[in-house]
Coordinates of C-alpha atoms in Angstrom, one line a residue:
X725 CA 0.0 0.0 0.0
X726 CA 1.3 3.6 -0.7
X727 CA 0.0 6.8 0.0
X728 CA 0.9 10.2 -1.9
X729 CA -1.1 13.0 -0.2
X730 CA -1.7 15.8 -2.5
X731 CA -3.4 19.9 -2.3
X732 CA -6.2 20.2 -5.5
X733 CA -9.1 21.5 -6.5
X734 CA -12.4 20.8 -4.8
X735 CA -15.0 19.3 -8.0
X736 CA -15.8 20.1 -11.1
X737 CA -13.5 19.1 -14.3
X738 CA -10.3 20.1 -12.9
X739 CA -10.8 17.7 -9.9
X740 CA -11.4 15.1 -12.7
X741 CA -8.3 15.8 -14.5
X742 CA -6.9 15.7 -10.8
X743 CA -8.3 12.3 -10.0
X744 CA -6.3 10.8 -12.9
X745 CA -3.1 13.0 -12.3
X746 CA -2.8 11.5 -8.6
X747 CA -3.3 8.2 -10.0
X748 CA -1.0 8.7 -12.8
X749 CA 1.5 9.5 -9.7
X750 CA 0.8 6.7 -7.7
X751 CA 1.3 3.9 -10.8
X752 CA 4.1 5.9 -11.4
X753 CA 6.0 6.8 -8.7
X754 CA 6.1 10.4 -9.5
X755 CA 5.8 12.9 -7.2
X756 CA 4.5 15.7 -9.6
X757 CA 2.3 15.6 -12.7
X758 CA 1.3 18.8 -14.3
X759 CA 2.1 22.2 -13.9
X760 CA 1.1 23.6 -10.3
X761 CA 2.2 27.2 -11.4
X762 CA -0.6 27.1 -14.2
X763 CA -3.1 24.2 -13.9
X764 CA -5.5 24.1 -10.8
X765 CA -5.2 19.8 -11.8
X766 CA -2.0 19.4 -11.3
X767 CA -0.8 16.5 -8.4
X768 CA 2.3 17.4 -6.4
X769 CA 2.9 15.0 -3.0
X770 CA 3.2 16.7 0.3
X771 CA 4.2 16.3 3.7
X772 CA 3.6 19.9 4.9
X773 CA 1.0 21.9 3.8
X774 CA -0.6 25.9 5.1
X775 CA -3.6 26.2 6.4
X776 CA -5.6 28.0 3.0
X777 CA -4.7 24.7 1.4
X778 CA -7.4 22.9 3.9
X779 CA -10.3 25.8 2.6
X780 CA -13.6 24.8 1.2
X781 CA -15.8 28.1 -0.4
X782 CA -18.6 29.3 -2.0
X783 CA -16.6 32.3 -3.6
X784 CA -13.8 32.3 -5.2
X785 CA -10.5 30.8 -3.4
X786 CA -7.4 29.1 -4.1
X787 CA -4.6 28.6 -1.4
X788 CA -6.2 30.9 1.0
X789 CA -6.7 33.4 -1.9
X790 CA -9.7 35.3 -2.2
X791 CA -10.3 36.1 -5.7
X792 CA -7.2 34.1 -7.2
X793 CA -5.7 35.2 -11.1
X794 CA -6.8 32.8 -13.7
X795 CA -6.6 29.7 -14.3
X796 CA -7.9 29.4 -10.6
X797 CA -10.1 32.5 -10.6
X798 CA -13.2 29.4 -10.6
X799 CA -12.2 27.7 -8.2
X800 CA -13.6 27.3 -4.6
X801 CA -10.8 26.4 -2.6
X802 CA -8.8 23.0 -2.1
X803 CA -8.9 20.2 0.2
X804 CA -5.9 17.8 1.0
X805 CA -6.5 14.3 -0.9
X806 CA -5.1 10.8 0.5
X807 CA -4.6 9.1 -2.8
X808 CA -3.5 5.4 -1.8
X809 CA -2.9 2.1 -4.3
X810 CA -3.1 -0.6 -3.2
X811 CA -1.6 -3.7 -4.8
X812 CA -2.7 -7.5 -3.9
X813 CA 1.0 -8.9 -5.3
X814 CA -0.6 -12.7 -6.1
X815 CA -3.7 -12.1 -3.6
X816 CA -6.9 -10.8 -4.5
X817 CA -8.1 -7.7 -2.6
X818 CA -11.7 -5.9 -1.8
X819 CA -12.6 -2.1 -2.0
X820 CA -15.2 -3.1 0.6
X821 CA -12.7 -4.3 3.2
X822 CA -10.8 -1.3 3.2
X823 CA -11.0 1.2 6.4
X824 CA -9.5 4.5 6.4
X825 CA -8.3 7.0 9.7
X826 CA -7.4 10.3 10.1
X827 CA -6.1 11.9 13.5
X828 CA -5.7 15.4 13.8
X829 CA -4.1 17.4 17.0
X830 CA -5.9 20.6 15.2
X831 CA -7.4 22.6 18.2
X832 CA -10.7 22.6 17.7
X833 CA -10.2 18.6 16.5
X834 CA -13.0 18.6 13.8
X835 CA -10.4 16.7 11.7
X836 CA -10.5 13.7 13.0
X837 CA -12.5 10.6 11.3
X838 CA -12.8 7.2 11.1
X839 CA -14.8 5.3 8.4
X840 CA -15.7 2.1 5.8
X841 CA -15.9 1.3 2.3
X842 CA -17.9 -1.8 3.0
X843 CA -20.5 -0.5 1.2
X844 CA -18.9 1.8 -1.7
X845 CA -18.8 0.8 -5.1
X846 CA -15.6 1.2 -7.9
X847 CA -15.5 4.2 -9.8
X848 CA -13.9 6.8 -11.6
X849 CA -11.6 7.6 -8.4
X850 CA -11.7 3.9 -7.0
X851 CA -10.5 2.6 -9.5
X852 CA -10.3 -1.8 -9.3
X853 CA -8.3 -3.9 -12.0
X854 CA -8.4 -7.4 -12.6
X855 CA -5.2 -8.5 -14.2
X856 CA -7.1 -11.2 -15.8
X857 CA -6.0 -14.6 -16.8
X858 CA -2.2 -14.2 -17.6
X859 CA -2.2 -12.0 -14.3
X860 CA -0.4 -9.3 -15.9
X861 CA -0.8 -5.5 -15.7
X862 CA -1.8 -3.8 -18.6
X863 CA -2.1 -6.4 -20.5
X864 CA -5.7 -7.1 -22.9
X865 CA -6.7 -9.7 -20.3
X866 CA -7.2 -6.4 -17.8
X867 CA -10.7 -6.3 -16.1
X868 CA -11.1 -2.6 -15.1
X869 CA -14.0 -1.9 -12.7
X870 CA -14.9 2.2 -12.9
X871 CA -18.5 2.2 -13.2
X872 CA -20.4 1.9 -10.0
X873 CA -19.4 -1.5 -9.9
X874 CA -19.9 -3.3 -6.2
X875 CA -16.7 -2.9 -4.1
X876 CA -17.0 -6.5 -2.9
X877 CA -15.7 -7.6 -6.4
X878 CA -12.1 -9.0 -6.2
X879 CA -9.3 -7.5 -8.1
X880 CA -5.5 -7.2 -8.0
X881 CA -5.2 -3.3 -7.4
X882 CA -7.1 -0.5 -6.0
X883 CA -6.0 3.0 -7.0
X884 CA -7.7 5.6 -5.2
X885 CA -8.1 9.1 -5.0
X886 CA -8.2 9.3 -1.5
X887 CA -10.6 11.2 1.1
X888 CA -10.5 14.8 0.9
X889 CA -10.3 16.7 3.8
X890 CA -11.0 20.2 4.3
X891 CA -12.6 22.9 6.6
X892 CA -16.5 24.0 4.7
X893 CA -16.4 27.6 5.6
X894 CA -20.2 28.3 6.7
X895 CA -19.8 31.5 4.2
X896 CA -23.4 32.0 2.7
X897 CA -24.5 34.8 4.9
X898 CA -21.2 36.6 5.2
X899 CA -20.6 39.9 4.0
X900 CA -18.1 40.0 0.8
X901 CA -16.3 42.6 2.8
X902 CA -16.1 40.6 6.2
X903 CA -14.7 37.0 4.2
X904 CA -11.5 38.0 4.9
X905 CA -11.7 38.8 8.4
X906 CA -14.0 35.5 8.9
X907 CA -11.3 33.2 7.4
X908 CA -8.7 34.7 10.0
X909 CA -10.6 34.0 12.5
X910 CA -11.5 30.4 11.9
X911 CA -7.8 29.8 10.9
X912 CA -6.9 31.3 14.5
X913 CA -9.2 28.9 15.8
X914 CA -7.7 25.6 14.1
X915 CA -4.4 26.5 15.2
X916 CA -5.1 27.8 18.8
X917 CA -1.7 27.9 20.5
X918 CA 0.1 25.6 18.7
X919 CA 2.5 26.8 15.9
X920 CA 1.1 24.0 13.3
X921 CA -0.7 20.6 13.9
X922 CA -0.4 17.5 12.1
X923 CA -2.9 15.1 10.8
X924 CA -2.2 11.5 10.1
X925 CA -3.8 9.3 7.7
X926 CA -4.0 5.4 8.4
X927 CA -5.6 3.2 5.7
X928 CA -6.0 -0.4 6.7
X929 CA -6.6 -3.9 4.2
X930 CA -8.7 -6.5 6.0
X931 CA -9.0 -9.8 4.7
X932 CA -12.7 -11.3 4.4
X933 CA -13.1 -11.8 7.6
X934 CA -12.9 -8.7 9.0
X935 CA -10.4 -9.0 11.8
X936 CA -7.1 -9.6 9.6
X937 CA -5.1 -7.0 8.5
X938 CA -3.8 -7.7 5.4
X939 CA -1.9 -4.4 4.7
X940 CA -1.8 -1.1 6.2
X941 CA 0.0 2.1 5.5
X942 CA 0.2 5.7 7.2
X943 CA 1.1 9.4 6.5
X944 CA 1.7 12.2 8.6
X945 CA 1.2 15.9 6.7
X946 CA 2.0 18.6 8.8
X947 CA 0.2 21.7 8.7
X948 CA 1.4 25.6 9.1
X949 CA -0.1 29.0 9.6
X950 CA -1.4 31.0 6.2
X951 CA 1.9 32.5 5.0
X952 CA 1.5 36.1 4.6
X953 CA 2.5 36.1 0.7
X954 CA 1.0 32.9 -1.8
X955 CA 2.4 33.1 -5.4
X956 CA -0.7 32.0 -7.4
X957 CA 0.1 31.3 -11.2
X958 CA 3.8 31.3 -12.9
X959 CA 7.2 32.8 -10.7
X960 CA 7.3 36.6 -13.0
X961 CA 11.2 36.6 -13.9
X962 CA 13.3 40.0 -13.0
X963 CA 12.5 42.5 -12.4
X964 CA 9.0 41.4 -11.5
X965 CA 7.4 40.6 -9.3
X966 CA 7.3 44.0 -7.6
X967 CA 6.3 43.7 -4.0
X968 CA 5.1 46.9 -1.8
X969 CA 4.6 46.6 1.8
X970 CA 1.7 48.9 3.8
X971 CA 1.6 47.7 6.8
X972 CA 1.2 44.4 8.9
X973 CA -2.3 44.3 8.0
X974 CA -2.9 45.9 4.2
X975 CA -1.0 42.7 2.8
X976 CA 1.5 42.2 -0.2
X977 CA 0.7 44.0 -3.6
X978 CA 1.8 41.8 -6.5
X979 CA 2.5 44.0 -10.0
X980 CA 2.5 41.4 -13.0
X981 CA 3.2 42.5 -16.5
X982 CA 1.4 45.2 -15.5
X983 CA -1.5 43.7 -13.6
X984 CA -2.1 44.7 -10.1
X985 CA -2.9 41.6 -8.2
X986 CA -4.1 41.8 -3.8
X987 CA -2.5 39.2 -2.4
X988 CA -3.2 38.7 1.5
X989 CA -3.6 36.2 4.4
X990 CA -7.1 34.8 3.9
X991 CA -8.4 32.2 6.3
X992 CA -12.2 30.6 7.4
X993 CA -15.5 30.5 9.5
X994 CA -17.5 27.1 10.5
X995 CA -16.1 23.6 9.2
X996 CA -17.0 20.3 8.4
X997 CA -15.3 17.2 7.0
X998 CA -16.1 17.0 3.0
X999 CA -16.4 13.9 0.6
X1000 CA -15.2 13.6 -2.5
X1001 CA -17.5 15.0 -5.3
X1002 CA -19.9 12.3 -6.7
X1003 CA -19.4 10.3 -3.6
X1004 CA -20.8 8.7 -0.6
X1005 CA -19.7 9.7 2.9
X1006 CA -17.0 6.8 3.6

């Protein structure tokens, strides 16, 4: 079993192009695919993230970023994704009999979950394959199970996504001009005294009877405090960018090829834990 955590995009077609980035990575080995600088559905593996990585909206938001340049000006924030593959090496393995937990020492420890596939189906992120007959990979023997097929079938790999976690930022009443100072405060909370928290991420194999651990893996990502600048899009080369301080609390003013872009700490209100899009709570 390995696990690649990974920042992206919360739904839509650039989580889809995400989806099969991150499992590009984990066939693969790689630790990035894509562009981060200019696609929003680019992978790149983790071990420390900020906190405006962890930010679900309604408006506008990428990294923490209110109103972020394109290509992310449509997004609505990010969630950290535990994409995992699992390989049976010689003995067959169930979607259903995997269990997945995450421990965080966040402050206000909303982060924390525990849950079951045992009744989720293959799909389009869960992704089952059945080396077939020859029990080679990639081969034209391959059974591939992506369509809602049940998760008690028996394959020879799982390649999954992963659970996205995030804070929902309880946004729809709040005053454009107040977003900012409502994602401070909710960051402040999450953090509390500590200087960063961690949260770790244990996905567990059980065989068919439900008590034996077949496999398990873990992975620890640290999280820090919103940074007070984000570069969002491509690194300007000299003499840009241009930065020009006003104060502790007026932020960073980035000038781009002549485009004046706010950049400033942006943080969140009320959370919840989120699934992935098109899915079942797991």
């Amino acid at each position: 079993m390995t696990i690649q955590p990974a920042v992206g995009p919360v739904g839509g077609k650039h989580f889809n192009s995400f989806s099969q980035n991150a499992h590009h990575a984990l066939i693969h080995n790689q630790s990035v695919v894509g562009d981060p600088q200019n696609q929003p559905s680019a992978y790149t593996q983790v071990s420390r993230v900020f906190q405006g990585q962890l930010i679900v909206t309604t408006y506008p938001l990428w990294y923490g970023v209110i109103q972020p340049p394109a290509p992310f000006s449509a997004e609505r924030g990010n969630r950290l994704y535990l994409p995992i593959r699992i390989q049976g090496n010689g003995q067959k393995v169930r979607l259903a009999n995997l269990q997945v937990i995450v421990e965080s020492n966040d402050a206000m420890e909303v982060l924390n979950y525990q849950g079951s596939f045992s009744s989720s189906a293959y799909n389009r992120h869960r992704v089952g394959i059945d080396y077939g007959p020859d029990g080679k990979r990639d081969t034209s023997d391959d059974v591939i199970y992506d369509n809602n097929q049940p998760g008690g079938i028996a394959v020879d790999e799982i390649v999954y996504t992963g659970l996205g976690l995030a804070v929902q930022a309880n946004d729809v009443r709040t005053a454009v001009g107040k977003r900012e100072s409502e994602l401070n405060k909710l960051m402040a909370s999450l953090l509390g005294t500590q200087s960063s928290y961690q949260i770790k991420a244990t996905y567990k194999l059980l065989d068919d009877d439900d008590t034996t651990v077949l496999a398990t893996a873990s992975s620890t990502v640290k999280v820090t405090p919103q940074p007070s600048f984000v570069q969002i899009g491509p690194v300007p080369e000299s003499p840009w960018p241009l930065f020009v301080g006003a104060g502790a609390g007026l932020g960073l003013i980035l000038l781009v090829a002549g485009t004046r872009q706010m950049i400033r700490r942006h943080r969140h209100r009320l959370l919840s834990m989120t699934p992935l899009p098109d899915e079942e709570l797991v």
